[in-house]
mmCIF file of C-alpha atoms and ligand atoms in Angstrom:
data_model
loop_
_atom_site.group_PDB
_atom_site.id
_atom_site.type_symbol
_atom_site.label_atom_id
_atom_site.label_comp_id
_atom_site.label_asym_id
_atom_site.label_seq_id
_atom_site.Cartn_x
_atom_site.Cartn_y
_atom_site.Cartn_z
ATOM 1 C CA UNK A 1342 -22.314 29.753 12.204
ATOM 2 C CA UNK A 1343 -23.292 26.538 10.364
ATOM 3 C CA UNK A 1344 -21.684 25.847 7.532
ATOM 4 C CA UNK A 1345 -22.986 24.626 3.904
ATOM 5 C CA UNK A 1346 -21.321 21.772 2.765
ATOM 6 C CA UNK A 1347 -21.946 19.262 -0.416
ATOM 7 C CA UNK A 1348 -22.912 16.073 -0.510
ATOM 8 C CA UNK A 1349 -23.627 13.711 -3.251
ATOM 9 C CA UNK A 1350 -24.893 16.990 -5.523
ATOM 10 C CA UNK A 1351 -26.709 18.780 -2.729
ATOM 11 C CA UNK A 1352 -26.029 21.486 -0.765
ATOM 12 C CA UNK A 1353 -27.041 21.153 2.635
ATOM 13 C CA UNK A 1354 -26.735 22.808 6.049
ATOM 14 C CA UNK A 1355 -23.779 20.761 8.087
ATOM 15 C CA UNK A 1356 -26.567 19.531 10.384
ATOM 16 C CA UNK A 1357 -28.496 18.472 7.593
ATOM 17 C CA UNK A 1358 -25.749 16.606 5.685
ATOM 18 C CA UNK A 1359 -25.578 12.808 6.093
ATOM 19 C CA UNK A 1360 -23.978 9.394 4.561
ATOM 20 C CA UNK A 1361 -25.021 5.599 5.345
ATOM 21 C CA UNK A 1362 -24.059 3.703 7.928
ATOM 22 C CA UNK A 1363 -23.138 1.322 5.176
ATOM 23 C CA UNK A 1364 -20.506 3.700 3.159
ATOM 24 C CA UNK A 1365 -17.396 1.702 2.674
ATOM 25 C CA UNK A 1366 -15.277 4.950 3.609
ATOM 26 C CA UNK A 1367 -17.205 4.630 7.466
ATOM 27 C CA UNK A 1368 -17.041 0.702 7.632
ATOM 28 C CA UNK A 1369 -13.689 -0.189 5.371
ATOM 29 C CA UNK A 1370 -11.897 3.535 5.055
ATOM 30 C CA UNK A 1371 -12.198 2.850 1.862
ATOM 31 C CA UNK A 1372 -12.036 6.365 0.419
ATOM 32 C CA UNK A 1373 -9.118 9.025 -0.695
ATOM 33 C CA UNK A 1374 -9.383 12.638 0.231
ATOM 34 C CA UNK A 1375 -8.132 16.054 -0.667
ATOM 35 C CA UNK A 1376 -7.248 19.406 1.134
ATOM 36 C CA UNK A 1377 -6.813 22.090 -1.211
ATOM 37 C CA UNK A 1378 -6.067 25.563 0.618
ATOM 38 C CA UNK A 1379 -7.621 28.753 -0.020
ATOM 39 C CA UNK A 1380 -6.197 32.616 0.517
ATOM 40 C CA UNK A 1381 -7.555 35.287 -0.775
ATOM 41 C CA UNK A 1382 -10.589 33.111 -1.757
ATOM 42 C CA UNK A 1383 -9.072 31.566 -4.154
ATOM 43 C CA UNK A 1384 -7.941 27.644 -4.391
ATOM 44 C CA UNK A 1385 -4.087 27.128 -3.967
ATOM 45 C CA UNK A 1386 -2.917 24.555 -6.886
ATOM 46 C CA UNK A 1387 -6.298 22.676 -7.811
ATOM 47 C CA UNK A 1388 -4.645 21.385 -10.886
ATOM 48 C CA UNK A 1389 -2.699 19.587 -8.560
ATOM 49 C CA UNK A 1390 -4.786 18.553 -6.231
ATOM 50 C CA UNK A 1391 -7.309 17.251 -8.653
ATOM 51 C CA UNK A 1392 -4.327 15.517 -10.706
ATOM 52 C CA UNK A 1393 -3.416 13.657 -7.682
ATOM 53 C CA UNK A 1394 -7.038 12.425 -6.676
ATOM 54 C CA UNK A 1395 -7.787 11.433 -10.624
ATOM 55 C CA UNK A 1396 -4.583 8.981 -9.427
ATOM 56 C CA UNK A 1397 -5.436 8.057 -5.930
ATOM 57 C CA UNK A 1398 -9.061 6.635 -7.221
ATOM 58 C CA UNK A 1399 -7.463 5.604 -10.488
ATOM 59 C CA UNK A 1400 -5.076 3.482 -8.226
ATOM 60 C CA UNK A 1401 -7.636 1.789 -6.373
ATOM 61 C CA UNK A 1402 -9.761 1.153 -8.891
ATOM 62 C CA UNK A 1403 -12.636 4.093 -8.798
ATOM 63 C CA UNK A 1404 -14.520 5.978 -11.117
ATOM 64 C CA UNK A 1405 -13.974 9.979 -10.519
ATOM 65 C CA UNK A 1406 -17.276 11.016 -10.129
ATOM 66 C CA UNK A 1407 -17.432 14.341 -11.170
ATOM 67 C CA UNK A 1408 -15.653 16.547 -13.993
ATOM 68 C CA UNK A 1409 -12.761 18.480 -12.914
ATOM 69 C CA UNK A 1410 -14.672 21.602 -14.018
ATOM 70 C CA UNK A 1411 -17.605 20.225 -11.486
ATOM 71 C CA UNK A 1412 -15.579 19.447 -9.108
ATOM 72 C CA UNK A 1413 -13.894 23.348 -9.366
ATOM 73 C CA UNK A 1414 -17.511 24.913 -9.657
ATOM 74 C CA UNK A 1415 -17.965 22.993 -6.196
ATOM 75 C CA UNK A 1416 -15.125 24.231 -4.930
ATOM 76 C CA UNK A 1417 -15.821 27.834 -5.500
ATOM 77 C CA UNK A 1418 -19.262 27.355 -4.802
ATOM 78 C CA UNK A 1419 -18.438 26.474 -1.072
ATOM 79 C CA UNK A 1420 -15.999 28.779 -0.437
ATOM 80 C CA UNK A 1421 -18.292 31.549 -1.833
ATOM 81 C CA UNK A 1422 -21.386 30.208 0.072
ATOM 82 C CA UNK A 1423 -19.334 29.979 3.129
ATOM 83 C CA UNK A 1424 -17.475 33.325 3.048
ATOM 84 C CA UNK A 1425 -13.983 31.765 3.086
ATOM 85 C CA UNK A 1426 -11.263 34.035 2.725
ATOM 86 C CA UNK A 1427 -8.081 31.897 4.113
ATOM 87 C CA UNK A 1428 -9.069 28.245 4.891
ATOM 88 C CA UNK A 1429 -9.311 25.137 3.526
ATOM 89 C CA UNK A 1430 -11.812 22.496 1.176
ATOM 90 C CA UNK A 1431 -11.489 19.274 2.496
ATOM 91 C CA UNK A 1432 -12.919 16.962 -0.098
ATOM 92 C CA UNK A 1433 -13.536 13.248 0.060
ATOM 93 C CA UNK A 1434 -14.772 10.151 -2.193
ATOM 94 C CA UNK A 1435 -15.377 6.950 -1.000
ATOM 95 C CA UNK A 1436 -16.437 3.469 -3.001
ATOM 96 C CA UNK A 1437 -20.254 4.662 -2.274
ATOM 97 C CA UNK A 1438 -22.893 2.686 0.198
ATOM 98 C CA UNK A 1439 -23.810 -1.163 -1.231
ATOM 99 C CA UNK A 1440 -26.350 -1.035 1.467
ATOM 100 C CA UNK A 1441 -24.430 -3.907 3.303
ATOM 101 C CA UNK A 1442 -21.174 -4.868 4.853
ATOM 102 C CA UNK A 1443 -18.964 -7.440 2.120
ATOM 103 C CA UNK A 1444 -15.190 -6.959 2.150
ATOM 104 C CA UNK A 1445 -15.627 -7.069 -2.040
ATOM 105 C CA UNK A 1446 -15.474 -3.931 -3.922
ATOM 106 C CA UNK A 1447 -19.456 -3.281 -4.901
ATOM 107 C CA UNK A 1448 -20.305 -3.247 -8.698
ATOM 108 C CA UNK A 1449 -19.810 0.570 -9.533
ATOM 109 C CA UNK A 1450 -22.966 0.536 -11.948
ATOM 110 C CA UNK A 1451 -25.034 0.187 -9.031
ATOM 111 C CA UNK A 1452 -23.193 1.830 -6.180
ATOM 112 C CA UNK A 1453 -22.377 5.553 -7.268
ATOM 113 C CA UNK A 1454 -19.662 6.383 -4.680
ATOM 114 C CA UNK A 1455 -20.278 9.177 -2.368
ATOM 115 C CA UNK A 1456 -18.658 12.682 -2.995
ATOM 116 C CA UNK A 1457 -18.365 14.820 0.402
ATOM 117 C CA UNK A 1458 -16.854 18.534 0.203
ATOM 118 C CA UNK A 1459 -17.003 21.348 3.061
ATOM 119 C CA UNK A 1460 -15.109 24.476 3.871
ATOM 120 C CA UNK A 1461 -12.866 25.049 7.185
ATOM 121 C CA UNK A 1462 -12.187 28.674 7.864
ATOM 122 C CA UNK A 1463 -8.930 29.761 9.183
ATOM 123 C CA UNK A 1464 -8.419 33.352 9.216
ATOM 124 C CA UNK A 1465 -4.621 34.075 9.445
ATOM 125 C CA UNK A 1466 -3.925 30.946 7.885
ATOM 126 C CA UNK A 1467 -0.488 32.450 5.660
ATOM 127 C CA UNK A 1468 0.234 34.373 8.754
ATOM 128 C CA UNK A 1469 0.948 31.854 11.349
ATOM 129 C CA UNK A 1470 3.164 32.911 13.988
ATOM 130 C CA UNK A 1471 4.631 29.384 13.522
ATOM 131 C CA UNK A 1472 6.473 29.966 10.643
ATOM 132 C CA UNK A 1473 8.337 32.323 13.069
ATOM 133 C CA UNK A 1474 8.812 29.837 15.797
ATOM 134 C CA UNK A 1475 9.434 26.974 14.347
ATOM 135 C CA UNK A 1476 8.092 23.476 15.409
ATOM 136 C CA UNK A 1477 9.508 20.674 17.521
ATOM 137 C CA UNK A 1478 9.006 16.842 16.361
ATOM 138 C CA UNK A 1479 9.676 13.147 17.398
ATOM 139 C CA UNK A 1480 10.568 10.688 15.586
ATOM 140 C CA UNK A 1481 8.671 6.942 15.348
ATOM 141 C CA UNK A 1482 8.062 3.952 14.181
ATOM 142 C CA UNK A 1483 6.094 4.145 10.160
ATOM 143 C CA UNK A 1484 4.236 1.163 10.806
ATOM 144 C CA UNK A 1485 1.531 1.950 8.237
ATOM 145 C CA UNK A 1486 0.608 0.441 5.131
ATOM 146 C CA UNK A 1487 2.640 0.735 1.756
ATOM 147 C CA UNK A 1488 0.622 2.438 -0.679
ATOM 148 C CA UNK A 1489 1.156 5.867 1.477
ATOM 149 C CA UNK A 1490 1.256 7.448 -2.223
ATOM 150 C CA UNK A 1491 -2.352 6.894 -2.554
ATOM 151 C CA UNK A 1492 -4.082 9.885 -0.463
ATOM 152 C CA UNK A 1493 -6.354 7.218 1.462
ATOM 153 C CA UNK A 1494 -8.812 8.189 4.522
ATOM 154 C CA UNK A 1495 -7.166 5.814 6.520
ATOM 155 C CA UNK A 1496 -5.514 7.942 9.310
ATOM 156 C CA UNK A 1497 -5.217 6.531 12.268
ATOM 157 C CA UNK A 1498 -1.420 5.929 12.778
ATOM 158 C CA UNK A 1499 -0.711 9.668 11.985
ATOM 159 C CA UNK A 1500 -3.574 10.286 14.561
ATOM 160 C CA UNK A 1501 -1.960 8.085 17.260
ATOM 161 C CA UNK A 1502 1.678 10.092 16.136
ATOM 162 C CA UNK A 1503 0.333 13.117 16.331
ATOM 163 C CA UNK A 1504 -0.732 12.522 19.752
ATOM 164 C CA UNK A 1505 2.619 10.896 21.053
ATOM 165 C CA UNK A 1506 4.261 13.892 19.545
ATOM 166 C CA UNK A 1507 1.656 15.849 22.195
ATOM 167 C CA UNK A 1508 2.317 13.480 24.820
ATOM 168 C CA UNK A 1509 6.027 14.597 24.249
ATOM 169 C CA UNK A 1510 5.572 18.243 24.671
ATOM 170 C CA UNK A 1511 6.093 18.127 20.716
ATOM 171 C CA UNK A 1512 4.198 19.211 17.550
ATOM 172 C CA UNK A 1513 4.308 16.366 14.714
ATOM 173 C CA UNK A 1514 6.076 12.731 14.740
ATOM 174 C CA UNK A 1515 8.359 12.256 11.703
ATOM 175 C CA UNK A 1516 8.145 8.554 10.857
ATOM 176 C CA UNK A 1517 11.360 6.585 10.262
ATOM 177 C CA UNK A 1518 11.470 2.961 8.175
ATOM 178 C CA UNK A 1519 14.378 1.068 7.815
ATOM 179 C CA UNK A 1520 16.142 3.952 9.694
ATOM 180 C CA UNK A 1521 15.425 6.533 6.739
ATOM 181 C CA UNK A 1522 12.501 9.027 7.309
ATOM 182 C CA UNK A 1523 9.916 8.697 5.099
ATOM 183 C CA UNK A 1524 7.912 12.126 6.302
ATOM 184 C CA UNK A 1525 5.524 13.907 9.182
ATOM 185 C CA UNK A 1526 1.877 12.724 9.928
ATOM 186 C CA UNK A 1527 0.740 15.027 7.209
ATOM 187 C CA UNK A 1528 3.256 16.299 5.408
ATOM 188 C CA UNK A 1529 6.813 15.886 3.642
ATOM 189 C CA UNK A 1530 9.817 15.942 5.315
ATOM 190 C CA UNK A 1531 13.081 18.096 4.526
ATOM 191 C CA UNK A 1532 16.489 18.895 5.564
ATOM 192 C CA UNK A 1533 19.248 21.271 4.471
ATOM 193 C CA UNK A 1534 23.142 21.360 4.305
ATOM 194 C CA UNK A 1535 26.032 22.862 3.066
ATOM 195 C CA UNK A 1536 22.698 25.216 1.370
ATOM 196 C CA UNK A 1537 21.684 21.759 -0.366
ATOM 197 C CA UNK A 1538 17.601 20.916 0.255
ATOM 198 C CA UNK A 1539 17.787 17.549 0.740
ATOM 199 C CA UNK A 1540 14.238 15.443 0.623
ATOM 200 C CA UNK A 1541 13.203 11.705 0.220
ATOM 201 C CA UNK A 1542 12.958 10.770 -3.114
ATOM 202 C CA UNK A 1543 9.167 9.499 -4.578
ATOM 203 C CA UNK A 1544 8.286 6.046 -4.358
ATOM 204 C CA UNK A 1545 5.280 3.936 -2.851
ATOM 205 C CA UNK A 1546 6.398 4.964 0.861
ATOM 206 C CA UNK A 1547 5.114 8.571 1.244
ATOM 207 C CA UNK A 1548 2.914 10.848 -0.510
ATOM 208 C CA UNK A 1549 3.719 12.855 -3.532
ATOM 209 C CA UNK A 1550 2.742 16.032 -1.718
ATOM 210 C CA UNK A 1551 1.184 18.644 -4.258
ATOM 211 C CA UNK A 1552 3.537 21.601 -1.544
ATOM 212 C CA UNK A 1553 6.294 19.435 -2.303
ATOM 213 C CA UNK A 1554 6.240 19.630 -6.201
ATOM 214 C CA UNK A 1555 5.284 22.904 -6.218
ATOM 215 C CA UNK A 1556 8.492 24.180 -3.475
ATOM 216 C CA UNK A 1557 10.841 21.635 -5.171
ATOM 217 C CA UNK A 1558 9.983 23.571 -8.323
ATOM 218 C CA UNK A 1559 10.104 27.001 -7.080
ATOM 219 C CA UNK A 1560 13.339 25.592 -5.051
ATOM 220 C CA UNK A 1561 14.662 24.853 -8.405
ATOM 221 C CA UNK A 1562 13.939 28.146 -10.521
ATOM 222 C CA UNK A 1563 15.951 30.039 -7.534
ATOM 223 C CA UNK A 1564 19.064 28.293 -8.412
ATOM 224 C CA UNK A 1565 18.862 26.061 -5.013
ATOM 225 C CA UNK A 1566 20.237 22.738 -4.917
ATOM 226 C CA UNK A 1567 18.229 19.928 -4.540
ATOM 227 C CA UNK A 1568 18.799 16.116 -3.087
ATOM 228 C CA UNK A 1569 15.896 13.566 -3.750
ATOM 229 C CA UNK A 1570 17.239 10.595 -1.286
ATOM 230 C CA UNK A 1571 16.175 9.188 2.075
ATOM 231 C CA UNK A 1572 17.766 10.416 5.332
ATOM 232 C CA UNK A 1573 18.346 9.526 8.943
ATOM 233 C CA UNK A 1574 17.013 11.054 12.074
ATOM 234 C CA UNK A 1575 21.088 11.155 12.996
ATOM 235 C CA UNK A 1576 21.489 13.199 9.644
ATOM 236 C CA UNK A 1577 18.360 15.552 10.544
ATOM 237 C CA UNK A 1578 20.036 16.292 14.087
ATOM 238 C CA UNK A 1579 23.439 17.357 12.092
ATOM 239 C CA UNK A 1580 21.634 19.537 9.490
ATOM 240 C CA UNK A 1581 21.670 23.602 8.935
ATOM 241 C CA UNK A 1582 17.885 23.372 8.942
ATOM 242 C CA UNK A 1583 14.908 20.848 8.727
ATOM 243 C CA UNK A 1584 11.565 22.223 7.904
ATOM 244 C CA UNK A 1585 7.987 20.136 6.217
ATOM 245 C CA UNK A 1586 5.623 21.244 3.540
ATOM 246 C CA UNK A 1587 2.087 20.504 2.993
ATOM 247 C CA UNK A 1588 -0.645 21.941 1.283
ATOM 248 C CA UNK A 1589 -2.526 23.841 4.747
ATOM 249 C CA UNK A 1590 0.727 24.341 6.696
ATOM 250 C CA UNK A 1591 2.639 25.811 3.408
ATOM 251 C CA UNK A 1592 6.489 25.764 4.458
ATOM 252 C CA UNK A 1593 7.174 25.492 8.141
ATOM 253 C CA UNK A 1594 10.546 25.100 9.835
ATOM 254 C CA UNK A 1595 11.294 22.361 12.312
ATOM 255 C CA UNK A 1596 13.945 23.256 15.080
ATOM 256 C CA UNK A 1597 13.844 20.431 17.284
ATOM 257 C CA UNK A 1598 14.163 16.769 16.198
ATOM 258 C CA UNK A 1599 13.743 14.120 19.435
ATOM 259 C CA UNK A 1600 15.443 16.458 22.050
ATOM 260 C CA UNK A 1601 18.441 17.709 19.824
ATOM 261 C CA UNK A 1602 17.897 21.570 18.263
ATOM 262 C CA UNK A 1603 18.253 21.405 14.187
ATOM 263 C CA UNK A 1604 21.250 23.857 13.658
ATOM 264 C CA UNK A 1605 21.019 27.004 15.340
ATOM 265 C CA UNK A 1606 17.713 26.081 17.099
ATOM 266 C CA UNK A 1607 15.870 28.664 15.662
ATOM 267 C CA UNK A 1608 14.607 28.989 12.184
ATOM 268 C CA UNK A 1609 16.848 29.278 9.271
ATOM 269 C CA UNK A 1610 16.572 31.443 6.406
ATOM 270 C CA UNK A 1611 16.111 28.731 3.362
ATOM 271 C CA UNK A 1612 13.009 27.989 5.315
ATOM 272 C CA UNK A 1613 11.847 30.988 5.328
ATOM 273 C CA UNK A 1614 12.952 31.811 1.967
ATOM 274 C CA UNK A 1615 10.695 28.786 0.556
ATOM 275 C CA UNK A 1616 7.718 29.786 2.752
ATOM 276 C CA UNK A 1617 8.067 33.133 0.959
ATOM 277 C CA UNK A 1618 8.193 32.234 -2.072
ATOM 278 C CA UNK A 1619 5.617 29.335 -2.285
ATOM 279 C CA UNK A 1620 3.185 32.239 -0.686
ATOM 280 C CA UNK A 1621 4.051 34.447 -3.163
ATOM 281 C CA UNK A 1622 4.224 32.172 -6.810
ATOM 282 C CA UNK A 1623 0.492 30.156 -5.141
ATOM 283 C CA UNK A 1624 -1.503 33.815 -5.078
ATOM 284 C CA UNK A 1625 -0.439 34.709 -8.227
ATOM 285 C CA UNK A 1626 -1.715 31.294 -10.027
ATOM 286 C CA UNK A 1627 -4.478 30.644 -6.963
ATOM 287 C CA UNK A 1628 -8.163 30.123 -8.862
HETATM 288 N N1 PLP B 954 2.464 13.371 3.560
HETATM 289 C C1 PLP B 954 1.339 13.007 4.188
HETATM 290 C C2 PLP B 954 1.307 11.707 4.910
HETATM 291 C C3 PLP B 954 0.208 13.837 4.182
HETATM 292 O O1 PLP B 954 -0.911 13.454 4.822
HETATM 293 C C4 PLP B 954 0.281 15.086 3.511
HETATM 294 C C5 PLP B 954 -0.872 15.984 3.481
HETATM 295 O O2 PLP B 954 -1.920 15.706 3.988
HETATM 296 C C6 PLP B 954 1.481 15.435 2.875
HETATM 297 C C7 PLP B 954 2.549 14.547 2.908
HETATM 298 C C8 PLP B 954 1.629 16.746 2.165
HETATM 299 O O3 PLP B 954 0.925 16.735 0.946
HETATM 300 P P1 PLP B 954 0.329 18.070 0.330
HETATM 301 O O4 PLP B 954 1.497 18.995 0.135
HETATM 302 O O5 PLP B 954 -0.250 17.642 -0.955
HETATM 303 O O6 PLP B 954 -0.654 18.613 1.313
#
């Protein structure tokens, strides 16, 4: 079934829906993107998500161009037109099409940038079997750039470690600098010991992930005890449990890490816990 999605204030078929050849996000990446997830038809933490993108454009020096109350109405508006009941809105803004290539920024007043939304459906999406399972992960080199706090489109090292994870018989690459982790492809990395959650503190090396606030919080009003410091691969290996959040995937555990099983090897129950109660606290404030 095609889908509608939104571009630039329209909404078109998919097939329908184009950008230049000239938009800086194709030639320069030059863009920042959202995924905001939706159960129940509703969105999962949009004041979040939108907080975070006011920042990532704000960081690089682009106007926001639409309201947050737009931007929400387009939001709803897709998942409504689209029938989306668990899924996600990917949504993307990029510094617009100057009708050329020039490595300088264009002048905003004449390039608009270029707002892209559309819907992915996943039925079964808080379900997945997973979260049951667990998932197994490499570790390698974080060799990319370091403003990874501003959500950019520029993913092609966490493509290439996702697929070396793949190549390994593995599910996600957890990147290591300076012999700390930093986090997954596309998502935040977390151990625990002794019952203490232990996860890298925020800086300009990994995304402030909108899961991670939001579990760290929840995490908190339980009574749990939390570490915000970097940690090794070594350290991972050792701990009671290792699990990653992010804003599609929720709360997953991780049970292998390079070879060695995380604790018991199977999932452990703060994990779990977390997943539950992230599920639980997002429904109840979901839009
Ligand atoms: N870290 C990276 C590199 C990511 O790409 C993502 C999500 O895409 C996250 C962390 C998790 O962030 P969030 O919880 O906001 O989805």
């Amino acid at each position: 079934m095609s889908r509608t999605v939104y571009v630039n204030g329209e909404y078109l078929p998919e097939a329908e829906a184009t950008v230049s050849i000239f938009d800086r996000g194709f030639l320069m990446a030059d863009g920042v993107y959202e995924v905001t997830s939706v159960l129940g038809g509703k969105l999962l933490d949009f004041d979040g998500h939108f907080a975070r993108l006011e920042r990532s454009l704000r960081e690089l020096d682009m106007a926001c161009p639409v309201t947050k109350d737009e931007l929400l109405a387009i939001h709803r508006e897709l998942v409504a037109q689209n029938g989306i009941d668990e899924g996600m809105v990917y949504l993307q803004v990029t510094r617009g099409n100057p009708g050329d290539r020039d490595f300088s920024f264009p002048d905003p007043a004449t390039t608009p940038s270029t707002l892209v939304l559309f819907t992915q459906s996943k039925p079964g999406l808080a379900d997945n079997p997973t979260a049951k399972t667990g998932i197994k992960v490499i570790s390698i080199e974080d060799i990319r750039w370091g403003r990874r706090d501003i959500k950019t489109v520029q993913l092609l090292y966490p493509s290439m470690g996702k697929m070396m994870a793949k190549k390994a018989g593995c599910d996600d690459a957890w990147m290591v600098e300076d012999g700390f982790v930093t986090e997954g492809t596309s998502n935040n990395a977390y151990i625990v010991k002794g019952g203490r959650i232990i996860t890298r503190n925020l800086g300009t090396d990994i995304l402030h992930g909108i899961t991670r606030a939001a579990v760290l919080r929840m995490a908190q009003e339980a009574q749990m005890e939390i570490e915000e410091r970097p940690f090794t691969v070594a350290e991972a290996q050792a701990a009671d449990e290792a699990f990653f959040t992010s804003a599609s995937a929720f709360v997953l555990p991780v049970v292998e890490i390079d070879g060695a099983a995380v604790g018991t090897g199977a999932p452990g129950p703060v994990a779990a816990r977390l997943r539950e109660i992230y599920l639980d606290e997002s429904r109840k404030t979901a839009v």
